[in-house]
């Protein structure tokens, strides 16, 4: 859990933290790989929602360099399989995600990220 | 011009039948029409469909369908039924020559004695089927159903009133409802992980069908709790995200989160994309238009109250002086900081949920949730006032518990306009047009614990507050 698809959709949401609050930086992570179902249609439909650069960087930080710096024009099966692996099969089980702007630490425990804010961080 | 099919439903959740049929038809992209008169309270319905495949698809996915048959005839008496069946000769003549067949005779609210079952079969001898009777592997099953009045609560002898039916229906069995047995598969009592507010299996399945769950869809439950609806939506192929303000509900006591353990039991753990702990009113979603559906059972505060981050307003106590220094968390990771929470009143929660869905859903996406309400006070207007531009009600089905009930609401996003994320301040706002309609579900929790006594709920302290403030 905390797959890279999720990481790509979460931004720091502390009070006043509205710029440079994405992507969160992984720290002290334990990674597991688990197989998931390959669904090319889902991937094709989801690419427009992704922040591609953030995904590539996060994958590299976790040791996966299979993705190109820009999404290719031709979405062939070989590429979609790499994207599938990065998005859905890499799980961060332990560690933390840290906001690059305000340094808020979102801990990850047993695969569940704690995105709750403290009292002084809500508007 | 379509073909008439006879559908036989389970005698439960009658208001859910037609919404479920329409949802499954929309999922597969076909049309259903109902020749009048359609009486949804009866478990027999005639549907007009384009072809037999559509009837099969409905029977394979609709939780409330028991049988789907090609329709041959109906009548208040067997004479009427036989007359219709004869006139529909063209529908069944192709099976006459040498198709192995059998008869299936059944009744609603009644058991037909063996002897009369035989008479019924013989009364169809004018059809003159030449094929051999094959009880185990028939190519054609001719199905005959007698419908009796509900005799619950009366004492009677076995077979008493036999033949005194309301109406009798006849057709060729196309498909037995194969989704109905899923109720057993998802039985909460046999689940590895569940809590005291877990949703019963049949309703979780009906909800999943309202979301049009299927492979390639992404579905979100913002109050996932113990995950009841995640399992059924994932079973139908969708990928599921869950969040909850209380991580303990999702985790359970073991290292592997409880929701993942239960999902693994159904072989769908890989479809639970992620579970996150956060307050949906303070959510970290980076952008909108992410999900094909949002499915949820918002906590309405009877067994587990809805909470959001913040502190409860306590007018009886003096406000504490704000500390000069902002509070800085120094906890270690093994002593997680637990922020204060305050109650989240149901009608504000629901208003926020609709706005959130408009932001997070893709165009045509669906919001499916339960709304508890007070039976005597409910008005159609309650549902209309919680809507906003770009969202329309697709279905509204009541599960009645007497003085209260809950409504399964299905709302569709009908706009492709982009909206900003909601502010979650509907608690302090009146509806956009300035009207002050108070829906029956407002302060539902307080009303529940007062036993829905009307006078008190109107005058009681803290129950009806000024809506102009």
XYZ file of C-alpha atoms in Angstrom:
592
model
C 0.000 0.000 0.000
C 0.771 3.606 -0.686
C 1.098 2.757 -4.314
C 2.571 5.375 -6.595
C -0.850 6.094 -8.096
C -1.925 7.264 -4.634
C 1.285 9.184 -4.058
C 0.614 10.990 -7.340
C -2.798 12.163 -6.130
C -1.979 13.388 -2.627
C -0.730 16.885 -1.856
C 0.089 18.519 1.466
C -3.093 20.179 2.692
C -1.934 21.903 5.860
C -3.307 25.400 6.451
C -1.591 27.946 4.227
C 0.487 25.321 2.425
C -0.743 25.915 -1.111
C 2.355 26.080 -3.296
C 5.235 23.654 -3.805
C 3.142 21.229 -1.684
C 3.393 18.392 -4.229
C 4.833 15.827 -4.708
C 5.472 14.665 -1.158
C 8.967 13.257 -0.637
C 9.392 9.676 0.529
C 11.615 9.091 3.536
C 12.939 5.889 5.193
C 10.661 3.718 3.081
C 10.196 -0.047 3.018
C 8.982 -1.134 -0.391
C 7.165 -4.320 -1.394
C 6.249 -5.458 -4.882
C 2.893 -7.150 -5.378
C 1.223 -8.213 -8.580
C -1.918 -6.430 -9.737
C -4.298 -6.940 -12.671
C -3.177 -5.306 -15.898
C -5.932 -3.164 -17.390
C -4.681 -1.160 -20.393
C -7.937 0.785 -20.764
C -7.769 1.983 -17.182
C -4.159 3.118 -17.658
C -4.889 4.947 -20.906
C -7.784 6.755 -19.248
C -5.741 7.665 -16.191
C -2.641 9.131 -17.868
C -4.223 12.617 -18.292
C -4.805 12.752 -14.520
C -1.160 11.994 -13.654
C 1.571 14.501 -12.886
C 4.067 12.671 -15.044
C 7.259 14.274 -13.741
C 6.267 13.568 -10.134
C 5.587 9.938 -10.993
C 8.926 9.460 -12.735
C 10.793 11.086 -9.836
C 8.984 9.040 -7.196
C 9.697 5.830 -9.108
C 13.382 6.738 -9.435
C 13.550 7.540 -5.726
C 12.311 4.005 -5.105
C 14.840 2.530 -7.560
C 12.641 2.067 -10.654
C 13.985 3.836 -13.735
C 11.789 2.150 -16.337
C 9.661 5.195 -17.212
C 10.671 7.791 -19.820
C 10.878 11.455 -18.787
C 7.873 12.265 -20.998
C 4.927 9.970 -21.701
C 5.347 8.582 -25.241
C 2.901 9.482 -28.008
C 2.285 5.826 -28.815
C 0.872 4.032 -25.792
C 1.954 0.502 -26.741
C 1.528 -2.510 -24.492
C 5.178 -2.608 -23.533
C 5.002 0.939 -22.194
C 1.632 0.366 -20.501
C 3.043 -2.653 -18.697
C 5.878 -0.567 -17.286
C 3.413 2.115 -16.241
C 1.168 -0.550 -14.692
C 4.073 -1.869 -12.640
C 5.092 1.575 -11.384
C 1.573 2.821 -10.654
C -0.002 -0.257 -9.097
C 2.587 -2.877 -8.109
C 5.070 -0.861 -6.023
C 3.839 -0.562 -2.433
C 5.420 1.609 0.238
C 4.662 -0.238 3.463
C 6.547 1.813 6.054
C 8.210 5.212 6.186
C 6.892 8.710 5.676
C 5.949 11.314 3.100
C 7.247 14.823 3.732
C 5.920 18.070 2.310
C 8.642 19.853 0.331
C 7.190 23.217 1.361
C 6.198 23.067 5.046
C 8.029 19.853 6.019
C 4.906 18.287 7.453
C 5.583 14.586 8.041
C 2.844 12.159 6.980
C 3.842 8.815 8.490
C 3.074 5.500 6.736
C 2.454 2.522 8.973
C 1.404 -0.977 7.814
C 0.784 0.537 4.406
C -1.681 3.167 5.644
C -0.594 6.805 5.362
C -1.747 9.106 8.140
C -2.845 12.291 6.375
C -4.611 13.778 9.418
C -3.723 17.339 10.262
C -2.997 18.727 13.707
C -5.246 21.332 15.264
C -3.008 24.279 14.349
C -2.790 23.135 10.730
C -6.476 23.419 9.896
C -8.031 26.638 8.724
C -39.998 -3.812 -31.376
C -38.651 -5.672 -28.383
C -39.376 -9.005 -26.794
C -41.364 -9.416 -23.588
C -39.574 -10.996 -20.648
C -41.076 -12.049 -17.358
C -38.849 -11.177 -14.382
C -39.383 -12.730 -10.981
C -37.894 -10.856 -8.037
C -37.037 -11.683 -4.466
C -39.800 -10.423 -2.220
C -37.578 -7.800 -0.541
C -36.444 -4.206 -1.125
C -39.152 -3.553 -3.715
C -38.141 0.099 -4.188
C -34.652 -1.041 -5.192
C -35.762 -3.292 -8.079
C -36.211 -0.839 -10.925
C -33.171 1.331 -10.045
C -31.059 -1.830 -10.048
C -32.407 -2.949 -13.443
C -31.743 0.490 -14.929
C -28.226 0.618 -13.475
C -27.239 -2.759 -14.896
C -28.802 -1.833 -18.254
C -26.845 1.441 -18.283
C -23.655 -0.418 -17.406
C -24.129 -2.662 -20.453
C -25.546 0.099 -22.619
C -29.042 -1.154 -23.417
C -32.623 0.000 -22.874
C -35.486 -1.397 -20.814
C -39.119 -0.453 -21.213
C -41.986 -1.410 -18.947
C -45.344 -1.958 -20.620
C -48.060 -0.565 -18.337
C -49.276 -1.288 -15.777
C -46.011 -1.731 -13.891
C -46.652 -2.444 -10.226
C -43.309 -2.438 -8.444
C -44.745 -3.798 -5.215
C -45.339 -7.197 -6.879
C -42.482 -9.603 -7.457
C -43.536 -10.274 -11.098
C -42.737 -7.737 -13.791
C -42.854 -7.738 -17.589
C -39.853 -6.036 -19.217
C -39.430 -5.304 -22.902
C -35.871 -5.941 -24.026
C -34.161 -6.011 -27.364
C -32.889 -9.568 -27.078
C -32.300 -12.545 -24.830
C -28.710 -11.567 -24.040
C -30.005 -8.475 -22.248
C -32.304 -10.601 -20.116
C -29.342 -12.815 -19.224
C -27.111 -9.852 -18.362
C -29.767 -8.523 -15.992
C -30.224 -11.897 -14.309
C -26.465 -12.346 -13.970
C -25.906 -9.023 -12.224
C -29.111 -7.912 -10.457
C -29.113 -9.020 -6.833
C -32.920 -8.903 -6.624
C -33.691 -11.018 -9.722
C -34.600 -14.666 -9.092
C -35.600 -15.738 -12.608
C -35.766 -14.251 -16.079
C -38.149 -15.927 -18.552
C -39.319 -15.284 -22.062
C -42.944 -14.298 -21.459
C -45.693 -16.536 -22.924
C -48.820 -15.752 -20.938
C -50.513 -14.626 -17.723
C -54.010 -14.738 -16.326
C -56.322 -14.540 -13.341
C -57.213 -18.116 -14.280
C -55.451 -20.904 -16.132
C -57.997 -20.480 -18.902
C -56.830 -16.907 -19.525
C -53.201 -17.970 -19.315
C -53.639 -20.827 -21.796
C -55.474 -18.566 -24.203
C -52.589 -16.062 -24.176
C -50.001 -18.816 -24.456
C -51.823 -20.238 -27.495
C -51.906 -16.803 -29.123
C -48.155 -16.462 -28.503
C -47.578 -19.735 -30.352
C -44.884 -18.144 -32.534
C -42.656 -17.604 -29.491
C -42.465 -21.289 -28.541
C -43.294 -23.270 -31.669
C -39.603 -23.725 -32.498
C -39.175 -25.924 -29.408
C -42.103 -28.244 -30.181
C -40.479 -30.699 -32.538
C -37.849 -32.519 -30.468
C -36.283 -30.274 -27.790
C -35.575 -32.001 -24.455
C -37.622 -30.070 -21.900
C -39.015 -29.968 -18.407
C -41.614 -28.029 -16.453
C -40.882 -25.949 -13.366
C -43.960 -25.160 -11.279
C -43.641 -22.744 -8.383
C -45.672 -20.306 -6.316
C -45.201 -17.118 -4.315
C -46.344 -17.221 -0.670
C -47.540 -20.775 -1.169
C -46.521 -24.376 -1.849
C -48.441 -26.196 -4.586
C -49.101 -29.863 -3.665
C -47.403 -32.470 -5.892
C -50.705 -33.786 -7.206
C -51.868 -30.421 -8.529
C -48.392 -29.679 -9.951
C -48.933 -32.729 -12.151
C -52.366 -31.441 -13.213
C -50.860 -28.072 -14.095
C -48.203 -29.685 -16.283
C -50.883 -31.749 -18.034
C -52.994 -28.672 -18.690
C -50.277 -27.508 -21.098
C -50.623 -30.590 -23.299
C -52.009 -28.472 -26.171
C -48.460 -27.168 -26.660
C -47.743 -30.710 -27.839
C -44.018 -30.803 -27.048
C -42.562 -33.854 -28.803
C -39.074 -33.842 -27.257
C -38.182 -36.084 -24.351
C -38.677 -34.932 -20.782
C -35.279 -34.406 -19.230
C -35.316 -33.387 -15.581
C -31.534 -32.929 -15.324
C -30.363 -31.430 -18.599
C -33.316 -29.937 -20.413
C -32.689 -27.558 -23.274
C -35.886 -25.757 -22.418
C -37.447 -25.196 -18.999
C -41.069 -24.064 -19.081
C -41.766 -22.152 -15.905
C -45.142 -21.496 -14.333
C -45.568 -19.272 -11.240
C -48.723 -18.751 -9.198
C -48.830 -15.556 -7.149
C -50.641 -15.673 -3.805
C -51.437 -12.907 -1.354
C -49.022 -12.520 1.528
C -50.412 -14.812 4.239
C -47.877 -13.926 6.897
C -49.346 -13.621 10.336
C -52.263 -15.967 9.709
C -52.535 -19.568 10.843
C -53.491 -22.017 8.172
C -53.219 -25.622 7.140
C -50.600 -26.749 4.679
C -51.884 -26.163 1.132
C -54.886 -24.229 2.465
C -56.210 -21.898 -0.213
C -54.455 -23.905 -2.920
C -55.467 -22.634 -6.352
C -56.827 -19.388 -4.913
C -54.073 -17.345 -6.511
C -54.071 -13.694 -7.570
C -52.507 -14.330 -10.921
C -50.495 -16.980 -12.744
C -47.544 -16.422 -15.093
C -45.936 -18.659 -17.701
C -42.799 -18.530 -19.826
C -39.541 -20.153 -20.838
C -36.748 -19.879 -18.301
C -33.879 -17.893 -19.791
C -31.635 -17.525 -16.757
C -31.788 -18.054 -13.038
C -30.604 -15.040 -11.052
C -26.948 -15.899 -10.569
C -26.062 -12.739 -8.604
C -28.438 -13.515 -5.770
C -26.197 -16.230 -4.231
C -23.531 -13.526 -3.713
C -25.504 -12.521 -0.623
C -24.202 -15.736 0.982
C -20.662 -15.166 -0.314
C -20.509 -11.734 1.310
C -22.253 -12.755 4.544
C -20.863 -10.423 7.207
C -20.827 -13.177 9.844
C -18.438 -15.247 7.755
C -16.163 -12.289 7.065
C -12.630 -12.307 8.532
C -12.936 -8.685 9.572
C -15.998 -6.610 10.337
C -17.329 -4.132 12.871
C -20.673 -3.491 14.528
C -21.665 -1.001 11.847
C -20.764 -3.176 8.849
C -23.376 -3.041 6.095
C -25.297 -6.249 5.428
C -24.265 -8.181 2.338
C -27.427 -7.742 0.251
C -27.432 -3.952 0.635
C -23.675 -3.681 -0.025
C -24.248 -5.564 -3.278
C -27.218 -3.384 -4.270
C -25.111 -0.293 -3.579
C -22.240 -1.658 -5.684
C -24.647 -2.139 -8.598
C -25.829 1.465 -8.295
C -22.220 2.626 -8.809
C -21.987 0.692 -12.122
C -18.843 -0.972 -10.729
C -16.884 -2.829 -13.410
C -13.256 -3.442 -14.447
C -11.292 -0.257 -15.131
C -13.435 1.942 -12.876
C -12.002 3.820 -9.920
C -14.331 4.134 -6.930
C -13.883 6.009 -3.640
C -15.414 5.541 -0.201
C -14.685 8.598 1.997
C -16.126 6.976 5.162
C -14.870 3.464 4.517
C -15.087 2.222 8.111
C -14.733 -1.570 7.954
C -14.974 -1.617 4.162
C -18.327 -3.337 3.539
C -18.932 -1.711 0.159
C -15.278 -1.915 -0.908
C -15.502 -5.721 -1.141
C -18.587 -5.816 -3.343
C -17.471 -3.012 -5.687
C -14.028 -4.627 -5.994
C -15.701 -7.989 -6.638
C -17.379 -6.481 -9.716
C -13.922 -5.462 -10.964
C -13.502 -1.856 -9.836
C -10.428 -0.424 -8.123
C -11.284 1.057 -4.729
C -9.801 3.871 -2.655
C -10.854 4.296 0.943
C -10.362 6.920 3.587
C -11.601 7.378 7.121
C -10.936 9.843 9.895
C -10.435 6.899 12.239
C -7.633 4.619 11.056
C -8.457 2.006 13.711
C -11.596 0.993 11.803
C -9.594 0.211 8.676
C -6.724 -1.488 10.504
C -8.223 -3.716 13.122
C -5.778 -5.212 15.562
C -3.362 -7.149 13.384
C -0.429 -5.869 11.368
C -2.132 -6.427 8.039
C -5.098 -4.001 7.864
C -8.450 -5.658 8.532
C -9.940 -4.382 5.277
C -7.101 -5.995 3.319
C -7.578 -9.287 5.171
C -11.298 -9.373 4.407
C -10.676 -8.311 0.793
C -8.179 -11.169 0.456
C -10.903 -13.564 1.623
C -12.917 -12.528 -1.459
C -9.841 -12.563 -3.722
C -9.966 -8.799 -4.322
C -7.179 -7.432 -2.077
C -5.220 -6.309 -5.151
C -8.151 -4.057 -6.123
C -8.064 -2.086 -2.869
C -5.723 0.583 -4.216
C -5.070 2.304 -0.922
C -6.524 3.180 2.446
C -5.684 6.560 3.941
C -6.393 8.157 7.301
C -7.798 11.645 6.890
C -10.834 13.774 7.553
C -12.680 14.130 4.254
C -13.392 17.787 5.091
C -9.596 18.307 5.254
C -8.654 16.079 2.369
C -5.349 15.911 0.513
C -6.688 15.154 -2.996
C -4.495 17.035 -5.431
C -7.182 17.506 -8.094
C -10.779 16.677 -8.990
C -12.461 14.485 -11.628
C -10.651 11.384 -10.377
C -13.392 8.864 -9.689
C -16.095 7.028 -11.610
C -18.167 6.689 -8.463
C -18.269 7.568 -4.789
C -19.978 4.979 -2.614
C -20.451 5.498 1.081
C -22.567 4.958 4.153
C -22.025 8.214 6.003
C -21.938 7.778 9.771
C -25.223 9.169 11.035
C -24.473 8.959 14.639
C -26.598 6.214 16.144
C -23.854 3.709 16.835
C -20.941 5.701 15.473
C -21.237 9.445 15.147
C -19.735 11.414 12.319
C -16.666 13.398 13.317
C -14.564 16.029 11.666
C -11.390 17.747 12.774
C -11.819 20.705 15.079
C -13.123 21.396 18.564
C -16.703 21.258 19.678
C -18.148 24.684 20.346
C -18.898 24.946 24.060
C -20.838 28.148 24.711
C -21.258 27.188 28.380
C -17.522 27.421 28.984
C -15.256 30.371 28.574
C -13.027 30.107 25.605
C -9.513 29.117 26.535
C -6.856 31.706 25.903
C -4.918 30.927 22.760
C -1.310 29.924 23.512
C 1.224 32.529 22.500
C 3.319 29.916 20.720
C 1.686 27.691 18.133
C 1.466 24.112 19.253
C 4.270 22.005 17.809
C 3.976 18.278 17.726
C 6.955 16.514 19.308
C 5.548 13.012 19.340
C 7.575 10.064 18.181
C 6.169 7.840 15.452
C 5.111 5.179 17.935
C 2.986 7.695 19.826
C 0.831 9.120 17.084
C -0.707 12.520 17.655
C -4.473 12.334 17.824
C -6.095 15.608 16.828
C -9.338 16.750 18.484
C -12.581 16.091 16.612
C -16.056 17.575 16.737
C -19.459 16.197 15.719
C -20.492 16.534 12.085
C -24.225 17.165 11.783
C -25.880 14.928 9.194
C -27.526 17.482 6.913
C -24.276 19.488 6.648
C -22.369 16.280 6.016
C -24.725 15.306 3.203
C -24.621 18.772 1.620
C -20.822 18.670 1.722
C -20.784 15.154 0.315
C -22.746 16.202 -2.787
C -20.394 19.151 -3.369
C -17.361 16.944 -2.843
C -18.754 14.400 -5.311
C -19.279 17.120 -7.919
C -15.589 18.025 -7.517
C -14.123 14.512 -7.357
C -16.331 12.670 -9.875
C -15.702 12.428 -13.571
C -18.592 13.655 -15.751
C -21.426 11.042 -15.626
C -19.915 9.686 -12.408
C -22.250 8.568 -9.632
C -22.575 9.270 -5.929
C -24.293 6.405 -4.070
C -25.013 6.732 -0.352
C -27.504 6.043 2.386
C -29.493 8.828 3.970
C -31.298 7.992 7.214
C -34.519 9.895 7.619
C -37.584 10.218 9.807
C -40.495 8.473 8.075
C -43.290 10.861 9.138
C -41.333 14.029 8.386
C -39.667 13.055 5.114
C -40.527 15.126 2.044
C -39.307 14.902 -1.531
C -37.935 18.411 -0.970
C -35.372 17.032 1.520
C -33.525 15.428 -1.372
C -33.893 18.404 -3.706
C -32.431 20.855 -1.155
C -29.204 18.896 -0.825
C -28.511 18.997 -4.568
C -26.362 21.569 -6.297
C -25.933 22.628 -9.941
C -24.681 19.821 -12.137
C -25.947 16.982 -9.946
C -29.238 15.118 -10.482
C -31.004 12.329 -8.611
C -31.111 9.028 -10.511
C -32.743 6.882 -7.837
C -34.102 7.159 -4.322
C -35.116 3.835 -2.698
C -36.482 3.506 0.808
C -35.612 0.734 3.216
C -38.320 1.170 5.808
C -37.712 0.404 9.490
C -40.986 1.903 10.777
C -40.570 5.274 12.471
C -37.330 5.798 10.572
C -35.856 4.474 7.392
C -32.902 4.925 5.197
C -32.907 5.963 1.578
C -30.368 4.752 -0.908
C -29.701 7.870 -2.971
C -28.024 7.677 -6.372
C -26.916 11.011 -7.808
C -25.295 11.530 -11.192
C -22.934 14.303 -12.214
C -24.481 15.758 -15.373
C -21.959 18.481 -16.015
C -18.505 18.457 -17.543
C -17.782 21.873 -16.075
C -14.951 21.923 -13.552
C -15.812 23.049 -10.070
C -13.469 24.108 -7.269
C -13.095 21.860 -4.219
C -15.863 22.464 -1.667
C -15.210 24.639 1.367
C -17.044 22.317 3.810
C -18.805 25.234 5.407
C -22.360 24.208 4.545
C -23.041 23.996 8.287
C -22.978 27.766 8.481
C -24.698 28.403 5.160
C -28.314 28.233 4.257
C -29.203 26.815 0.880
C -28.161 28.915 -2.085
C -31.574 30.441 -2.770
C -31.867 31.562 0.824
C -34.796 29.295 1.651
C -34.802 27.729 5.063
C -36.179 24.255 4.425
C -35.220 21.944 7.255
C -34.883 18.379 5.957
C -36.164 15.484 8.048
C -32.654 14.080 8.333
C -31.369 17.192 10.107
C -30.324 16.339 13.671
C -31.221 12.745 12.882
C -29.171 11.449 15.809
C -30.978 13.604 18.357
C -34.349 12.646 16.889
C -33.402 8.958 16.949
C -32.601 9.028 20.637
C -35.814 10.884 21.395
C -37.750 8.124 19.700
C -38.896 10.484 16.901
C -41.432 12.265 19.119
C -42.545 15.164 17.040
C -43.333 17.790 19.655
C -39.996 17.368 21.362
C -38.029 17.326 18.192
C -39.553 20.674 17.318
C -39.240 22.326 20.687
C -36.448 20.352 22.288
C -33.328 22.143 23.270
C -30.465 21.860 20.885
C -32.538 20.044 18.336
C -34.028 22.754 16.231
C -31.619 25.586 16.002
C -32.020 28.776 14.137
C -31.333 28.207 10.475
C -30.895 31.883 9.774
C -27.581 32.252 11.596
